[in-house]
Amino acid sequence: MPKVGMEPVRKKQLIEATLEVMAEVGYHGTTISLISKRAGLSSGIISHYFGDKQGLIEATMRHLLEALKITQRIDDPLERIDFIIENNFSQTQGASSATNTWFNFWALSLHNEGLHRLQCINHKRLERNLAFSYRKLLKPEQVKNAAASTAALIDGYWLRYSMGSVGNGDFSEAVARCKQYVRDLVAQYGR
Amino acid sequence: MPKVGMEPVRKKQLIEATLEVMAEVGYHGTTISLISKRAGLSSGIISHYFGDKQGLIEATMRHLLEALKITQRIDDPLERIDFIIENNFSQTQGASSATNTWFNFWALSLHNEGLHRLQCINHKRLERNLAFSYRKLLKPEQVKNAAASTAALIDGYWLRYSMGSVGNGDFSEAVARCKQYVRDLVAQYGR
Amino acid sequence: MPKVGMEPVRKKQLIEATLEVMAEVGYHGTTISLISKRAGLSSGIISHYFGDKQGLIEATMRHLLEALKITQRIDDPLERIDFIIENNFSQTQGASSATNTWFNFWALSLHNEGLHRLQCINHKRLERNLAFSYRKLLKPEQVKNAAASTAALIDGYWLRYSMGSVGNGDFSEAVARCKQYVRDLVAQYGR
Amino acid sequence: MPKVGMEPVRKKQLIEATLEVMAEVGYHGTTISLISKRAGLSSGIISHYFGDKQGLIEATMRHLLEALKITQRIDDPLERIDFIIENNFSQTQGASSATNTWFNFWALSLHNEGLHRLQCINHKRLERNLAFSYRKLLKPEQVKNAAASTAALIDGYWLRYSMGSVGNGDFSEAVARCKQYVRDLVAQYGR
DNA sequence: TATGAATGAGCCTTCATTCAT
DNA sequence: TATGAATGAAGGCTCATTCAT
């Protein structure tokens, strides 16, 4: 009997290879051949486990979005918001930045039903998570606006720092500024 | 007898066709054939005027970034910031949104020296423009942070609204929230 | 403990699965994977029992040709010819017509020594069988021509009715016309 | 300006290359690469003129069916039937037999709407043509049967001789036997 | 200045075959 | 005896680029 239980192993291998290759050469340069070579596997394996290239790309994006979910439970609302901010910046601090990957996923989303839905869910989840904590900190009528603006601030900073236009390659300054914004909000609109 | 002085006309035709096609089918689906057909010209014309596809893409992005420059002179600092905000959202309000085009340009930037430089210049110009006005409104030590955060907020809102995750397809709510943020800053940190 | 004596069982399973799949999707769409799935077996089993795909295809065609052999003994010459006619049309009256399978086998035969020989043997056998009975019915000099024409008529009708160009999906009309032809021959050239 | 008026030339080149290649290696072995090489053109040219491989295959079959049409006008009914018979056998007497091509087209037809329709039209046209002449030769109630049987006889003989099971590589014997059949019919059922 | 026919490299995908178990 | 994970060659197709006109 052939090896069994390889599916999760192979899928992980391939998704990680995809992230690496996309980070290095961009979506446009990402080929089945490159991915499989990076994963140390054959090209045929991709259709075997993901149906086709599109399937692998979607699985990779799903994997990335999954990492943004908050699993920890934090009771203090301010602390929890801080954690959300950090979590959103921590993803791409590693050597092989997933920055470009994100840009490409955003671009792909606009012309792909499935990916677009995933993006929207993710966007809404972030606002919901922020609103949950803001409800304990701010006057009710300010909650929605605060959550939306904080989410936008996080994404905007992430975008600008990722582009390398500002900052020194790390996000610590961006994190600090986001946290400061939260405190400003509490100072001004706290209940 | 061949017409002379067609160069600027042809280039404009092709750049606009490129924007239209990219908005419709995404960068991935944008081909020389589609662009030239849209422009009502032959495919050979592109290499004639832009060298190759890459040259046309870069020229198109340069064209888009150019549109973000502020040409008007406004003296009142708050009014000027409002105008900057509006200007940044107004680009893509037309029927054929350039949203996807932007995402793709960002993605392309990370793997293209020339495009990347353009992006960075654009990012910095926005902050500089904002800082210029904030200097008249805020305490000196707050200016830099305010400019950076406002720029991030604009980009973040633009990103989230463009993705269609929130809002009703127009940016008016996003514009309002950005303007409110500016006023909050002035209220809190005004000189 | 592995089962023994499975060979004939497995081979039959696979040949029948091949006939079913070929009838449904054509030779061009017939894959190892489809056949083995239909047979409820693994893909590896085919090389195990038939060496390779080609081996299975050849065995399948051999199986089909085998079914055309006349095993019954019929003494009356006219009755025997009628039976031969019926036998040649009866093969594909089932729900899953083997029509397409036949076309493909013919096509394959022309580029495959072994299959070609089988086809020729089959063709000649039909004429020989017809000639055997015609010898009792017709003048000697007419036998060869009668056998050849009857065989051609059978194949021609079968081809045209199979293609669906004429008839209502069943061969009864074709059978009747072939039989009529035989009677015409006897009436005209009977000894 | 590029060369113009090449379309019909190129299409003819490619269709003839397709017939040659199919005759030599069978449909299964017929590749875009082989065809274009044979035509002395590049592989891309096929999609340029025929959309895709399927388009070329259909055009090739259409071309073959076209050759079966009767363009000459012949008044004498018996002579006209003789001509029809000859015409149906003459197609593949050349060096590069289109025999295998026909088998493959039949097979393909059963799983392809467009090709199937073409085949049926062709089948019916042959019977119609034969019936047209038989009407002047036979009693009315015999016409339909005679036309159907003659058509079947032609196809059947063609099939068997093409397969090489009988005859010496040429169809003259088959032609003679078909003509004899027509005369038998007239002798027996003439008006 | 402008065309578009023609090219061919490179991509994704399919699928017969192999082989460790 | 039987599996099916894994391979990789080969195919069709796309498309940026070239070039004769």
XYZ file of N, CA, C and O (backbone and C1' of nucleotides) in Angstrom, chain A residues 9-43 45-47 49-50 52-64 96-102 104-105 108 115, chain B residues 111, chain E residues 12-13:
274
model
N 0.632 17.017 4.692
C 2.060 17.359 4.574
C 2.335 18.010 3.226
O 2.930 19.088 3.132
N 1.889 17.360 2.166
C 2.121 17.870 0.812
C 1.453 19.224 0.611
O 2.037 20.142 0.045
N 0.242 19.355 1.087
C -0.472 20.628 0.924
C 0.283 21.750 1.616
O 0.429 22.845 1.067
N 0.763 21.469 2.800
C 1.523 22.491 3.536
C 2.790 22.852 2.763
O 3.106 24.029 2.568
N 3.493 21.834 2.308
C 4.699 22.057 1.504
C 4.427 22.989 0.337
O 5.172 23.932 0.080
N 3.363 22.681 -0.360
C 3.074 23.428 -1.586
C 2.618 24.856 -1.293
O 2.988 25.793 -1.999
N 1.817 25.014 -0.265
C 1.363 26.362 0.094
C 2.552 27.214 0.516
O 2.675 28.382 0.126
N 3.442 26.624 1.284
C 4.607 27.407 1.706
C 5.525 27.735 0.529
O 6.067 28.838 0.441
N 5.661 26.785 -0.356
C 6.462 27.058 -1.550
C 5.827 28.179 -2.368
O 6.516 29.057 -2.899
N 4.512 28.158 -2.433
C 3.804 29.209 -3.179
C 4.068 30.582 -2.563
O 4.362 31.551 -3.273
N 3.961 30.656 -1.247
C 4.217 31.936 -0.571
C 5.638 32.414 -0.851
O 5.861 33.600 -1.135
N 6.569 31.508 -0.769
C 7.957 31.892 -1.010
C 8.158 32.402 -2.434
O 8.743 33.460 -2.648
N 7.655 31.633 -3.371
C 7.854 32.010 -4.777
C 7.152 33.326 -5.091
O 7.717 34.208 -5.737
N 5.929 33.468 -4.609
C 5.202 34.713 -4.877
C 5.938 35.902 -4.269
O 5.992 36.982 -4.863
N 6.471 35.712 -3.090
C 7.201 36.811 -2.449
C 8.426 37.179 -3.274
O 8.806 38.349 -3.347
N 9.010 36.200 -3.907
C 10.250 36.460 -4.629
C 10.047 37.022 -6.033
O 10.761 37.930 -6.454
N 9.110 36.449 -6.744
C 8.993 36.848 -8.152
C 7.643 37.465 -8.521
O 7.409 37.793 -9.671
N 6.764 37.601 -7.517
C 5.460 38.184 -7.813
C 4.519 37.159 -8.425
O 4.956 36.135 -8.950
N 3.265 37.469 -8.372
C 2.273 36.537 -8.894
C 2.507 36.260 -10.370
O 2.391 35.136 -10.837
N 2.845 37.309 -11.059
C 3.034 37.196 -12.501
C 4.140 36.207 -12.860
O 4.090 35.533 -13.884
N 5.123 36.118 -12.010
C 6.243 35.219 -12.284
C 6.101 33.862 -11.616
O 6.962 32.996 -11.770
N 5.021 33.690 -10.890
C 4.820 32.442 -10.156
C 4.256 31.365 -11.077
O 3.134 31.480 -11.551
N 5.030 30.349 -11.316
C 4.579 29.261 -12.189
C 4.514 27.946 -11.426
O 5.176 27.766 -10.408
N 3.722 27.074 -11.945
C 3.601 25.721 -11.413
C 4.991 25.098 -11.282
O 5.314 24.467 -10.274
N 5.766 25.298 -12.304
C 7.099 24.710 -12.337
C 7.960 25.217 -11.190
O 8.634 24.449 -10.506
N 7.920 26.513 -10.974
C 8.716 27.127 -9.918
C 8.266 26.647 -8.538
O 9.085 26.297 -7.680
N 6.966 26.620 -8.353
C 6.421 26.212 -7.057
C 6.806 24.778 -6.740
O 7.300 24.464 -5.657
N 6.581 23.900 -7.711
C 6.840 22.491 -7.437
C 8.327 22.244 -7.224
O 8.716 21.437 -6.384
N 9.140 22.943 -7.979
C 10.579 22.797 -7.795
C 10.964 23.253 -6.390
O 11.732 22.590 -5.700
N 10.419 24.372 -5.983
C 10.719 24.893 -4.647
C 10.292 23.911 -3.556
O 10.965 23.740 -2.545
N 9.163 23.272 -3.798
C 8.653 22.327 -2.803
C 9.379 20.988 -2.879
O 9.159 20.109 -2.046
N 10.238 20.850 -3.872
C 10.943 19.579 -4.028
C 10.035 18.472 -4.532
O 10.282 17.293 -4.280
N 9.005 18.860 -5.252
C 8.068 17.866 -5.757
C 7.896 18.036 -7.265
O 8.466 18.945 -7.865
N 7.110 17.184 -7.836
C 6.890 17.284 -9.282
C 5.743 18.242 -9.589
O 4.960 18.590 -8.710
N 5.662 18.639 -10.825
C 4.627 19.600 -11.198
C 3.234 18.980 -11.139
O 2.256 19.645 -10.833
N 1.968 17.120 -9.055
C 1.414 16.995 -7.701
C 0.409 18.095 -7.390
O -0.492 17.914 -6.567
N 0.551 19.212 -8.049
C -0.328 20.335 -7.740
C -1.760 20.055 -8.167
O -2.707 20.263 -7.411
N -1.886 19.542 -9.374
C -3.246 19.218 -9.809
C -3.769 18.034 -8.996
O -4.968 17.888 -8.805
N -3.374 17.535 -5.805
C -3.888 17.944 -4.493
C -4.792 19.177 -4.529
O -5.610 19.375 -3.647
N -4.634 20.008 -5.532
C -5.415 21.256 -5.547
C -6.248 21.420 -6.818
O -6.861 22.462 -7.002
N -6.016 22.509 -9.710
C -5.223 23.271 -10.664
C -4.526 24.426 -9.950
O -4.620 24.543 -8.726
N -3.845 25.239 -10.709
C -3.084 26.331 -10.120
C -3.993 27.242 -9.295
O -3.658 27.627 -8.176
N -5.125 27.570 -9.862
C -6.083 28.430 -9.178
C -6.438 27.876 -7.799
O -6.539 28.630 -6.832
N -6.609 26.568 -7.721
C -6.932 25.932 -6.459
C -5.837 26.136 -5.428
O -6.107 26.375 -4.244
N -4.623 26.034 -5.878
C -3.490 26.238 -4.967
C -3.425 27.694 -4.512
O -3.207 27.985 -3.321
N -3.632 28.603 -5.443
C -3.598 30.026 -5.106
C -4.662 30.354 -4.057
O -4.396 31.030 -3.057
N -5.850 29.844 -4.279
C -6.928 30.103 -3.328
C -6.626 29.507 -1.963
O -6.876 30.136 -0.939
N -6.097 28.308 -1.964
C -5.751 27.670 -0.695
C -4.675 28.474 0.031
O -4.691 28.604 1.249
N -3.758 29.014 -0.746
C -2.683 29.811 -0.149
C -3.245 31.081 0.486
O -2.874 31.451 1.604
N -4.161 31.710 -0.216
C -4.752 32.928 0.333
C -5.566 32.613 1.576
O -5.527 33.342 2.559
N -6.294 31.523 1.512
C -7.073 31.096 2.675
C -6.155 30.880 3.872
O -6.454 31.279 4.997
N -5.021 30.284 3.588
C -4.027 30.022 4.632
C -3.546 31.321 5.265
O -3.405 31.427 6.488
N -3.319 32.308 4.413
C -2.826 33.594 4.895
C -3.888 34.301 5.736
O -3.589 34.873 6.798
N 11.039 36.432 4.339
C 10.373 36.435 3.041
C 9.018 37.114 3.178
O 8.022 36.502 3.485
N 9.033 38.361 2.950
C 7.826 39.152 3.143
C 6.680 38.685 2.257
O 6.844 38.401 1.078
N 5.510 38.616 2.859
C 4.325 38.233 2.097
C 3.621 39.462 1.542
O 2.511 39.385 1.050
N 4.312 40.559 1.621
C 3.713 41.819 1.203
C 3.180 41.773 -0.218
O 2.007 42.019 -0.478
N 4.075 41.452 -1.096
C 3.684 41.413 -2.496
C 2.546 40.434 -2.702
O 1.630 40.669 -3.480
N 2.622 39.335 -1.978
C 1.571 38.337 -2.059
C 0.217 38.966 -1.751
O -0.766 38.731 -2.446
N 0.185 39.773 -0.715
C -1.066 40.442 -0.367
C -1.559 41.353 -1.478
O -2.729 41.337 -1.845
N -1.039 41.190 -4.537
C -1.533 40.369 -5.640
C -2.872 39.731 -5.314
O -3.747 39.651 -6.167
N -3.029 39.296 -4.091
C -4.308 38.706 -3.715
C -5.419 39.749 -3.787
O -6.535 39.453 -4.212
N -6.154 40.122 -7.449
C -6.859 38.951 -7.967
C -8.299 38.912 -7.474
O -9.210 38.516 -8.197
N -12.189 34.425 -4.146
C -11.184 35.184 -3.416
C -11.779 36.472 -2.856
O -11.465 36.885 -1.738
N 8.423 44.571 -7.616
C 9.401 43.815 -8.398
C 9.914 44.624 -9.579
O 10.385 44.069 -10.550
P 1.980 28.202 -15.050
O 0.794 27.396 -15.719
C -0.414 28.074 -16.038
C -1.405 27.074 -16.594
C -1.860 26.020 -15.579
O -3.279 25.889 -15.709
C -0.878 24.958 -17.471
P -4.023 24.946 -14.663
O -4.092 23.573 -15.456
C -4.630 23.579 -16.787
C -4.417 22.231 -17.439
C -4.798 21.032 -16.572
O -5.944 20.432 -17.169
C -2.725 20.680 -17.713
